[in-house]
mmCIF file of C-alpha atoms in Angstrom:
data_model
loop_
_atom_site.group_PDB
_atom_site.id
_atom_site.type_symbol
_atom_site.label_atom_id
_atom_site.label_comp_id
_atom_site.label_asym_id
_atom_site.label_seq_id
_atom_site.Cartn_x
_atom_site.Cartn_y
_atom_site.Cartn_z
ATOM 1 C CA MET A 41 11.071 13.762 -7.490
ATOM 2 C CA LYS A 42 9.963 13.312 -4.026
ATOM 3 C CA ARG A 43 7.670 10.352 -3.166
ATOM 4 C CA ILE A 44 6.100 10.653 0.191
ATOM 5 C CA PHE A 45 3.035 8.979 1.304
ATOM 6 C CA HIS A 46 3.349 8.608 5.238
ATOM 7 C CA THR A 47 0.519 10.450 6.475
ATOM 8 C CA VAL A 48 -2.625 12.407 5.621
ATOM 9 C CA LEU A 49 -0.916 15.712 6.140
ATOM 10 C CA VAL A 50 2.114 14.796 3.972
ATOM 11 C CA VAL A 51 0.554 13.059 1.153
ATOM 12 C CA SER A 52 -2.077 15.833 0.715
ATOM 13 C CA VAL A 53 0.943 18.467 0.809
ATOM 14 C CA PHE A 54 2.920 16.438 -1.273
ATOM 15 C CA LEU A 55 0.252 15.533 -4.058
ATOM 16 C CA ALA A 56 -0.841 19.121 -4.047
ATOM 17 C CA GLY A 57 2.474 20.661 -4.157
ATOM 18 C CA GLY A 58 5.604 18.552 -5.229
ATOM 19 C CA CYS A 59 4.644 14.969 -6.395
ATOM 20 C CA ILE A 60 2.706 15.357 -9.368
ATOM 21 C CA ARG A 61 5.508 15.407 -12.716
ATOM 22 C CA PRO A 62 5.746 18.554 -14.052
ATOM 23 C CA GLU A 63 4.120 18.877 -17.910
ATOM 24 C CA LYS A 64 6.592 16.847 -20.213
ATOM 25 C CA GLN A 65 8.132 18.623 -22.970
ATOM 26 C CA VAL A 66 7.428 17.192 -26.402
ATOM 27 C CA GLU A 67 9.844 14.624 -27.042
ATOM 28 C CA GLU A 68 11.430 13.059 -29.834
ATOM 29 C CA VAL A 69 10.836 9.770 -30.855
ATOM 30 C CA PRO A 70 12.396 7.382 -33.451
ATOM 31 C CA VAL A 71 10.430 6.865 -36.360
ATOM 32 C CA ALA A 72 11.010 3.914 -38.909
ATOM 33 C CA ARG A 73 10.286 4.185 -42.748
ATOM 34 C CA GLN A 74 11.455 2.202 -45.411
ATOM 35 C CA ASP A 75 14.121 3.529 -47.970
ATOM 36 C CA SER A 76 15.098 1.271 -50.826
ATOM 37 C CA GLY A 77 15.207 -2.012 -49.029
ATOM 38 C CA ARG A 78 16.577 -0.452 -45.872
ATOM 39 C CA ILE A 79 15.058 0.448 -42.506
ATOM 40 C CA VAL A 80 15.859 3.738 -42.140
ATOM 41 C CA VAL A 81 15.167 5.097 -38.260
ATOM 42 C CA GLU A 82 14.440 9.090 -38.313
ATOM 43 C CA VAL A 83 13.532 11.204 -35.480
ATOM 44 C CA GLY A 84 10.120 12.358 -35.218
ATOM 45 C CA GLU A 85 8.038 14.333 -32.634
ATOM 46 C CA LEU A 86 5.115 13.129 -30.858
ATOM 47 C CA PRO A 87 1.858 15.332 -31.558
ATOM 48 C CA PHE A 88 1.055 15.797 -27.874
ATOM 49 C CA GLN A 89 2.130 14.861 -24.436
ATOM 50 C CA GLU A 90 -0.797 14.133 -21.905
ATOM 51 C CA LYS A 91 -0.507 16.480 -18.742
ATOM 52 C CA PRO A 92 0.019 14.835 -15.198
ATOM 53 C CA LEU A 93 -3.275 14.324 -13.607
ATOM 54 C CA SER A 94 -4.405 16.526 -10.555
ATOM 55 C CA GLU A 95 -7.347 15.657 -8.031
ATOM 56 C CA THR A 96 -9.330 17.612 -10.092
ATOM 57 C CA ASP A 97 -9.487 15.289 -13.064
ATOM 58 C CA ILE A 98 -10.036 12.075 -11.356
ATOM 59 C CA VAL A 99 -13.764 10.874 -11.657
ATOM 60 C CA LEU A 100 -15.284 8.652 -9.205
ATOM 61 C CA THR A 101 -18.365 6.607 -10.401
ATOM 62 C CA ARG A 102 -20.031 4.166 -7.747
ATOM 63 C CA GLU A 103 -20.553 0.846 -9.621
ATOM 64 C CA LEU A 104 -20.211 -1.451 -6.544
ATOM 65 C CA LEU A 105 -19.583 -5.026 -6.803
ATOM 66 C CA TYR A 106 -19.836 -5.713 -2.905
ATOM 67 C CA ASP A 107 -23.325 -3.993 -1.987
ATOM 68 C CA LYS A 108 -23.566 -5.163 1.803
ATOM 69 C CA TYR A 109 -23.283 -3.056 4.814
ATOM 70 C CA THR A 110 -22.603 0.102 2.441
ATOM 71 C CA LEU A 111 -21.644 3.337 4.128
ATOM 72 C CA ALA A 112 -22.634 6.651 2.616
ATOM 73 C CA ASP A 113 -20.527 9.590 1.726
ATOM 74 C CA GLU A 114 -21.338 10.829 5.360
ATOM 75 C CA TYR A 115 -22.815 8.795 8.411
ATOM 76 C CA PRO A 116 -23.477 9.266 11.952
ATOM 77 C CA TYR A 117 -21.366 7.871 14.769
ATOM 78 C CA ARG A 118 -21.816 8.193 18.469
ATOM 79 C CA ASP A 119 -22.222 11.911 18.942
ATOM 80 C CA THR A 120 -20.192 12.883 15.333
ATOM 81 C CA VAL A 121 -20.481 12.503 11.809
ATOM 82 C CA ARG A 122 -17.674 9.969 9.876
ATOM 83 C CA ARG A 123 -17.314 10.811 6.329
ATOM 84 C CA VAL A 124 -15.305 9.066 3.481
ATOM 85 C CA LYS A 125 -12.362 11.557 2.523
ATOM 86 C CA TRP A 126 -12.757 11.366 -0.996
ATOM 87 C CA GLU A 127 -10.502 14.322 -1.608
ATOM 88 C CA ILE A 128 -7.573 12.534 -0.121
ATOM 89 C CA VAL A 129 -8.832 9.278 -2.303
ATOM 90 C CA ARG A 130 -8.551 11.376 -5.290
ATOM 91 C CA LYS A 131 -5.122 13.092 -4.640
ATOM 92 C CA SER A 132 -3.991 9.556 -4.258
ATOM 93 C CA LEU A 133 -5.381 8.178 -7.403
ATOM 94 C CA ALA A 134 -3.762 10.811 -8.729
ATOM 95 C CA PHE A 135 -0.497 10.130 -7.595
ATOM 96 C CA ILE A 136 -0.896 6.523 -8.114
ATOM 97 C CA GLU A 137 -1.329 7.063 -11.806
ATOM 98 C CA ASN A 138 1.129 9.978 -12.680
ATOM 99 C CA MET A 139 3.622 7.244 -10.893
ATOM 100 C CA GLN A 140 3.052 5.011 -13.757
ATOM 101 C CA ASP A 141 2.950 7.270 -16.595
ATOM 102 C CA THR A 142 6.652 6.486 -17.430
ATOM 103 C CA ARG A 143 8.050 3.042 -17.922
ATOM 104 C CA THR A 144 9.262 1.939 -14.561
ATOM 105 C CA ALA A 145 10.671 -1.420 -13.434
ATOM 106 C CA TRP A 146 8.778 -1.740 -9.845
ATOM 107 C CA THR A 147 9.871 -3.414 -6.815
ATOM 108 C CA VAL A 148 8.714 -4.245 -3.226
ATOM 109 C CA PHE A 149 10.457 -4.551 -0.069
ATOM 110 C CA GLN A 150 10.326 -8.035 1.480
ATOM 111 C CA ASN A 151 11.152 -9.443 4.948
ATOM 112 C CA TYR A 152 8.049 -11.105 6.408
ATOM 113 C CA LYS A 153 8.778 -12.773 9.906
ATOM 114 C CA ASN A 154 12.949 -11.750 8.871
ATOM 115 C CA ARG A 155 13.062 -14.714 6.373
ATOM 116 C CA ASN A 156 15.263 -12.821 4.203
ATOM 117 C CA GLY A 157 17.610 -12.188 7.654
ATOM 118 C CA GLU A 158 17.504 -9.571 10.073
ATOM 119 C CA ALA A 159 18.198 -6.250 9.124
ATOM 120 C CA PRO A 160 21.768 -4.596 10.411
ATOM 121 C CA LEU A 161 21.412 -1.923 12.812
ATOM 122 C CA VAL A 162 21.329 1.553 11.712
ATOM 123 C CA HIS A 163 23.683 4.428 12.493
ATOM 124 C CA ALA A 164 21.109 5.848 15.113
ATOM 125 C CA TYR A 165 18.288 3.506 16.740
ATOM 126 C CA LYS A 166 16.116 3.359 20.079
ATOM 127 C CA ARG A 167 13.994 0.908 21.331
ATOM 128 C CA ASP A 168 10.023 1.579 20.972
ATOM 129 C CA VAL A 169 7.290 0.891 23.491
ATOM 130 C CA PHE A 170 7.396 -2.928 22.220
ATOM 131 C CA ARG A 171 11.079 -3.028 23.321
ATOM 132 C CA ARG A 172 11.750 -3.425 19.883
ATOM 133 C CA ILE A 173 14.906 -1.634 17.883
ATOM 134 C CA ALA A 174 13.807 0.919 15.440
ATOM 135 C CA ASP A 175 15.244 3.714 13.617
ATOM 136 C CA THR A 176 14.625 7.305 14.891
ATOM 137 C CA LEU A 177 11.756 7.546 12.522
ATOM 138 C CA GLY A 178 9.992 4.529 14.782
ATOM 139 C CA VAL A 179 10.390 1.909 11.879
ATOM 140 C CA GLU A 180 11.232 -1.329 13.525
ATOM 141 C CA ARG A 181 13.994 -3.468 12.517
ATOM 142 C CA TYR A 182 11.736 -6.790 13.018
ATOM 143 C CA GLN A 183 10.552 -7.790 9.397
ATOM 144 C CA SER A 184 11.790 -4.215 7.828
ATOM 145 C CA VAL A 185 14.738 -4.078 5.205
ATOM 146 C CA PRO A 186 17.941 -2.180 5.466
ATOM 147 C CA LEU A 187 18.382 1.440 3.551
ATOM 148 C CA TYR A 188 21.668 2.611 2.626
ATOM 149 C CA LEU A 189 22.844 5.654 1.252
ATOM 150 C CA PRO A 190 24.694 5.459 -1.927
ATOM 151 C CA SER A 191 27.671 6.674 -0.454
ATOM 152 C CA ASP A 192 28.123 4.124 2.578
ATOM 153 C CA THR A 193 27.430 0.414 2.084
ATOM 154 C CA VAL A 194 28.660 -0.456 5.542
ATOM 155 C CA THR A 195 25.871 0.567 7.992
ATOM 156 C CA PRO A 196 22.029 1.516 6.982
ATOM 157 C CA VAL A 197 20.686 4.925 8.153
ATOM 158 C CA ARG A 198 17.254 3.549 8.092
ATOM 159 C CA TYR A 199 14.603 1.063 7.469
ATOM 160 C CA GLY A 200 12.114 0.328 5.032
ATOM 161 C CA ARG A 201 8.562 -1.571 5.568
ATOM 162 C CA ASP A 202 7.866 -4.723 4.351
ATOM 163 C CA GLY A 203 5.166 -4.168 1.365
ATOM 164 C CA SER A 204 6.632 -0.813 0.569
ATOM 165 C CA LEU A 205 6.496 -0.081 -3.343
ATOM 166 C CA SER A 206 9.462 1.417 -4.911
ATOM 167 C CA GLU A 207 10.899 2.103 -8.397
ATOM 168 C CA LEU A 208 14.130 0.032 -9.416
ATOM 169 C CA MET A 209 16.880 2.453 -10.744
ATOM 170 C CA ALA A 210 19.966 0.326 -11.363
ATOM 171 C CA GLN A 211 22.096 -2.684 -9.612
ATOM 172 C CA THR A 212 25.149 -2.147 -8.070
ATOM 173 C CA GLY A 213 26.813 -5.511 -7.199
ATOM 174 C CA SER A 214 24.807 -6.929 -4.699
ATOM 175 C CA PHE A 215 22.656 -4.035 -4.307
ATOM 176 C CA TYR A 216 19.477 -2.442 -5.971
ATOM 177 C CA LYS A 217 19.450 1.173 -6.152
ATOM 178 C CA VAL A 218 15.641 2.268 -5.519
ATOM 179 C CA ARG A 219 13.709 4.877 -5.037
ATOM 180 C CA PRO A 220 10.800 4.223 -2.535
ATOM 181 C CA VAL A 221 7.374 5.804 -3.207
ATOM 182 C CA SER A 222 6.638 6.579 0.529
ATOM 183 C CA ILE A 223 10.567 7.544 1.460
ATOM 184 C CA GLU A 224 12.464 10.390 -0.284
ATOM 185 C CA GLY A 225 15.155 9.899 -1.687
ATOM 186 C CA GLU A 226 17.443 7.222 -3.724
ATOM 187 C CA TRP A 227 18.360 4.258 -1.788
ATOM 188 C CA LEU A 228 20.526 0.853 -2.063
ATOM 189 C CA VAL A 229 19.064 -2.299 -0.680
ATOM 190 C CA PRO A 230 20.526 -5.822 -0.439
ATOM 191 C CA VAL A 231 19.311 -8.060 -3.340
ATOM 192 C CA ARG A 232 18.024 -10.500 -1.140
ATOM 193 C CA TYR A 233 15.282 -7.887 0.269
ATOM 194 C CA VAL A 234 13.993 -6.965 -2.960
ATOM 195 C CA ARG A 235 11.179 -8.749 -5.181
ATOM 196 C CA LEU A 236 11.151 -7.590 -8.689
ATOM 197 C CA LEU A 237 7.734 -7.147 -10.345
ATOM 198 C CA PRO A 238 6.936 -7.958 -13.747
ATOM 199 C CA ASP A 239 7.092 -5.503 -16.451
ATOM 200 C CA SER A 240 3.772 -5.700 -17.283
ATOM 201 C CA VAL A 241 2.365 -4.895 -13.998
ATOM 202 C CA ARG A 242 0.116 -2.279 -13.716
ATOM 203 C CA PHE A 243 -1.864 -1.074 -10.217
ATOM 204 C CA HIS A 244 -5.564 -1.089 -11.308
ATOM 205 C CA HIS A 245 -6.799 -2.242 -8.115
ATOM 206 C CA VAL A 246 -6.651 -0.054 -5.043
ATOM 207 C CA ILE A 247 -7.952 -0.428 -1.368
ATOM 208 C CA PHE A 248 -8.090 2.575 0.912
ATOM 209 C CA VAL A 249 -8.125 2.142 4.618
ATOM 210 C CA ASP A 250 -8.895 4.897 6.927
ATOM 211 C CA ARG A 251 -7.487 4.446 10.350
ATOM 212 C CA LYS A 252 -9.194 7.384 12.172
ATOM 213 C CA ASP A 253 -12.943 6.769 10.783
ATOM 214 C CA GLN A 254 -12.555 2.985 10.585
ATOM 215 C CA HIS A 255 -13.883 1.914 7.093
ATOM 216 C CA ILE A 256 -12.209 0.777 4.101
ATOM 217 C CA VAL A 257 -13.172 1.734 0.450
ATOM 218 C CA THR A 258 -12.280 -0.357 -2.884
ATOM 219 C CA LEU A 259 -11.570 1.096 -6.173
ATOM 220 C CA GLU A 260 -10.740 -0.133 -9.698
ATOM 221 C CA TRP A 261 -9.382 1.606 -12.441
ATOM 222 C CA LYS A 262 -11.533 2.273 -15.624
ATOM 223 C CA GLU A 263 -9.456 4.447 -17.798
ATOM 224 C CA ARG A 264 -7.032 7.527 -17.510
ATOM 225 C CA GLY A 265 -8.562 9.533 -14.674
ATOM 226 C CA SER A 266 -11.643 7.442 -14.173
ATOM 227 C CA TRP A 267 -12.090 4.819 -11.273
ATOM 228 C CA LEU A 268 -15.082 2.854 -10.307
ATOM 229 C CA ILE A 269 -15.985 2.515 -6.702
ATOM 230 C CA ARG A 270 -16.340 -1.268 -5.813
ATOM 231 C CA SER A 271 -16.962 -1.212 -2.147
ATOM 232 C CA VAL A 272 -17.816 1.132 0.803
ATOM 233 C CA ASN A 273 -17.572 -0.734 4.039
ATOM 234 C CA PRO A 274 -17.129 -0.487 7.794
ATOM 235 C CA ALA A 275 -13.434 -1.782 9.314
ATOM 236 C CA THR A 276 -11.460 -1.954 12.284
ATOM 237 C CA THR A 277 -7.849 -1.044 12.093
ATOM 238 C CA GLY A 278 -4.844 -2.039 14.539
ATOM 239 C CA LEU A 279 -4.789 -0.770 18.196
ATOM 240 C CA HIS A 280 -1.602 0.685 19.811
ATOM 241 C CA ARG A 281 -1.561 -1.977 22.852
ATOM 242 C CA PRO A 282 1.357 -2.770 24.227
ATOM 243 C CA PRO A 283 3.136 -5.267 24.359
ATOM 244 C CA TYR A 284 1.460 -7.096 21.315
ATOM 245 C CA GLY A 285 -1.261 -5.055 19.586
ATOM 246 C CA GLN A 286 0.155 -2.449 17.069
ATOM 247 C CA GLU A 287 -1.526 0.198 14.892
ATOM 248 C CA THR A 288 -2.254 -0.493 11.131
ATOM 249 C CA PRO A 289 0.872 1.479 9.666
ATOM 250 C CA LEU A 290 0.202 4.443 7.606
ATOM 251 C CA GLY A 291 1.469 4.216 4.048
ATOM 252 C CA LEU A 292 1.351 2.757 0.411
ATOM 253 C CA TYR A 293 1.870 -1.194 0.392
ATOM 254 C CA LEU A 294 1.535 -3.803 -2.263
ATOM 255 C CA ILE A 295 -0.901 -6.979 -1.525
ATOM 256 C CA GLN A 296 1.847 -9.794 -1.284
ATOM 257 C CA GLU A 297 0.044 -12.758 -0.490
ATOM 258 C CA LYS A 298 -3.400 -14.380 0.691
ATOM 259 C CA LYS A 299 -4.240 -16.984 2.973
ATOM 260 C CA GLU A 300 -7.799 -18.299 2.711
ATOM 261 C CA ARG A 301 -7.339 -19.156 6.418
ATOM 262 C CA MET A 302 -4.647 -16.846 8.483
ATOM 263 C CA VAL A 303 -3.790 -19.119 11.610
ATOM 264 C CA PHE A 304 -3.035 -16.972 14.665
ATOM 265 C CA LEU A 305 -1.409 -17.552 18.244
ATOM 266 C CA LYS A 306 -3.144 -16.507 21.331
ATOM 267 C CA ASP A 307 -0.945 -13.323 22.562
ATOM 268 C CA GLY A 308 2.378 -14.519 24.442
ATOM 269 C CA SER A 309 1.977 -17.972 23.664
ATOM 270 C CA SER A 310 2.601 -20.420 21.028
ATOM 271 C CA ALA A 311 -0.876 -22.029 21.309
ATOM 272 C CA THR A 312 -3.091 -21.657 18.219
ATOM 273 C CA GLY A 313 -5.657 -18.240 19.005
ATOM 274 C CA GLY A 314 -7.787 -19.312 15.999
ATOM 275 C CA TYR A 315 -8.114 -18.246 12.495
ATOM 276 C CA ALA A 316 -8.840 -15.052 10.106
ATOM 277 C CA PRO A 317 -10.613 -15.786 6.948
ATOM 278 C CA TYR A 318 -9.853 -14.661 3.599
ATOM 279 C CA ALA A 319 -6.683 -12.712 4.471
ATOM 280 C CA SER A 320 -4.648 -10.393 2.038
ATOM 281 C CA ARG A 321 -1.430 -9.432 3.628
ATOM 282 C CA PHE A 322 0.085 -6.056 2.344
ATOM 283 C CA THR A 323 2.833 -5.437 5.194
ATOM 284 C CA ASN A 324 4.496 -7.251 7.885
ATOM 285 C CA GLY A 325 1.871 -9.134 9.579
ATOM 286 C CA ALA A 326 -0.891 -6.888 8.501
ATOM 287 C CA TYR A 327 -3.761 -8.657 6.609
ATOM 288 C CA ILE A 328 -7.311 -7.310 5.319
ATOM 289 C CA HIS A 329 -8.928 -10.312 6.736
ATOM 290 C CA GLY A 330 -12.698 -11.249 7.800
ATOM 291 C CA VAL A 331 -13.846 -11.297 11.299
ATOM 292 C CA PRO A 332 -11.865 -13.129 13.420
ATOM 293 C CA VAL A 333 -12.663 -17.336 14.749
ATOM 294 C CA ASN A 334 -11.613 -17.926 17.988
ATOM 295 C CA VAL A 335 -10.660 -21.503 19.351
ATOM 296 C CA PRO A 336 -12.642 -23.860 20.023
ATOM 297 C CA ARG A 337 -15.047 -22.452 17.681
ATOM 298 C CA THR A 338 -14.626 -23.102 13.580
ATOM 299 C CA ALA A 339 -17.201 -22.079 11.851
ATOM 300 C CA MET A 340 -16.547 -18.439 10.113
ATOM 301 C CA ILE A 341 -18.665 -15.329 11.541
ATOM 302 C CA GLU A 342 -20.046 -13.013 9.143
ATOM 303 C CA TYR A 343 -20.302 -9.888 10.938
ATOM 304 C CA SER A 344 -19.483 -8.274 14.325
ATOM 305 C CA TYR A 345 -20.729 -5.300 15.897
ATOM 306 C CA THR A 346 -17.312 -3.945 16.454
ATOM 307 C CA LEU A 347 -16.955 -3.035 13.143
ATOM 308 C CA GLY A 348 -16.467 0.883 12.124
ATOM 309 C CA THR A 349 -16.117 1.750 15.863
ATOM 310 C CA THR A 350 -12.670 1.959 17.508
ATOM 311 C CA PRO A 351 -9.488 0.356 16.666
ATOM 312 C CA ARG A 352 -8.910 -3.154 18.257
ATOM 313 C CA SER A 353 -7.022 -5.388 15.788
ATOM 314 C CA HIS A 354 -3.386 -6.619 16.156
ATOM 315 C CA MET A 355 -2.232 -4.336 13.316
ATOM 316 C CA CYS A 356 -4.718 -5.849 10.924
ATOM 317 C CA VAL A 357 -7.940 -4.378 8.957
ATOM 318 C CA ARG A 358 -11.012 -6.465 10.062
ATOM 319 C CA ASN A 359 -13.734 -6.540 7.678
ATOM 320 C CA ALA A 360 -17.341 -8.254 7.469
ATOM 321 C CA THR A 361 -15.826 -11.804 6.542
ATOM 322 C CA SER A 362 -17.856 -11.756 3.119
ATOM 323 C CA HIS A 363 -16.177 -8.383 2.249
ATOM 324 C CA ALA A 364 -13.270 -9.892 3.141
ATOM 325 C CA ARG A 365 -13.838 -12.679 1.121
ATOM 326 C CA PHE A 366 -14.597 -10.108 -2.164
ATOM 327 C CA ILE A 367 -11.422 -8.470 -1.666
ATOM 328 C CA TYR A 368 -9.797 -11.782 -1.580
ATOM 329 C CA GLU A 369 -11.226 -12.634 -4.614
ATOM 330 C CA TRP A 370 -11.081 -9.283 -6.445
ATOM 331 C CA ALA A 371 -7.437 -8.002 -5.944
ATOM 332 C CA PRO A 372 -5.029 -9.865 -7.651
ATOM 333 C CA VAL A 373 -1.527 -10.312 -5.454
ATOM 334 C CA ALA A 374 1.259 -8.158 -6.657
ATOM 335 C CA GLN A 375 -1.032 -5.830 -8.685
ATOM 336 C CA SER A 376 -3.132 -3.997 -6.091
ATOM 337 C CA LEU A 377 -2.143 -1.356 -3.773
ATOM 338 C CA VAL A 378 -3.438 -0.792 -0.177
ATOM 339 C CA VAL A 379 -3.179 2.876 1.114
ATOM 340 C CA VAL A 380 -3.897 3.427 4.920
ATOM 341 C CA ILE A 381 -4.733 7.181 5.874
ATOM 342 C CA GLU A 382 -6.257 9.119 8.662
#
């Protein structure tokens, strides 16, 4: 089953065309009964199987938990109109629910700041505008994990982003065989780059970041096909500005850690530049956080007029500080997803 979550177009085509699981056949399941003091297992049939969800099955209800700076479904911006892309949200939520329909062991790629070792060179690579090594699809080697074809465990073919979610298929020696949500096919990844998630994990908190229209939406699962809108707010995503500023990468990621104050450095320096409050990291050095506080200031800043305008961050997603705190307290680590669209 294909699992592609790269861009809005790919997401839309994939979700509409091939990502929803086909209708399942009625399957036989073991049924236990008592017979002369013995437990006898017979084969019975489930009375029905639920069909996979589609975009039209997803019901969204506004029940805000955070109600400051709330955006309307459509709102003016300069000489145009921006809007919340609810059709993409519904398709994505249907995908997220369907992918959890079967019992799956979930994993997340992890290599923040190359903590698990620099990934080996792929077969074909290039240097991007930041002068960093990247695969032919533009995924940088730094902070990424190597992906090997099952037929070749010597040289990887491409890189997988830190924070990317995948299904665990099997373990083969020092490799896990995985099926990434955001990358097509099955791949081998060295064990040290993969974190296994608990069997009980369910993804009931989802955060959508729109890097085109510069806003952020949080939703919480209520019941099958039903989600509650918890906030709709202006945000500011990453700006492509070499050699330091990078876009917030498109895709689906897992919130991996939180920092009440994420300290950052001045560009091109080892000196502290300040801190970002209530930071939730989802891929590489990308955090959802509040308004940055630059040295020598120490007090938090609630809001900035730049929120909801144009990209200007360093890969991160800036929010009003109180909204960043809401996400920080509301979205559990290793159980919440971030979907970046445009």
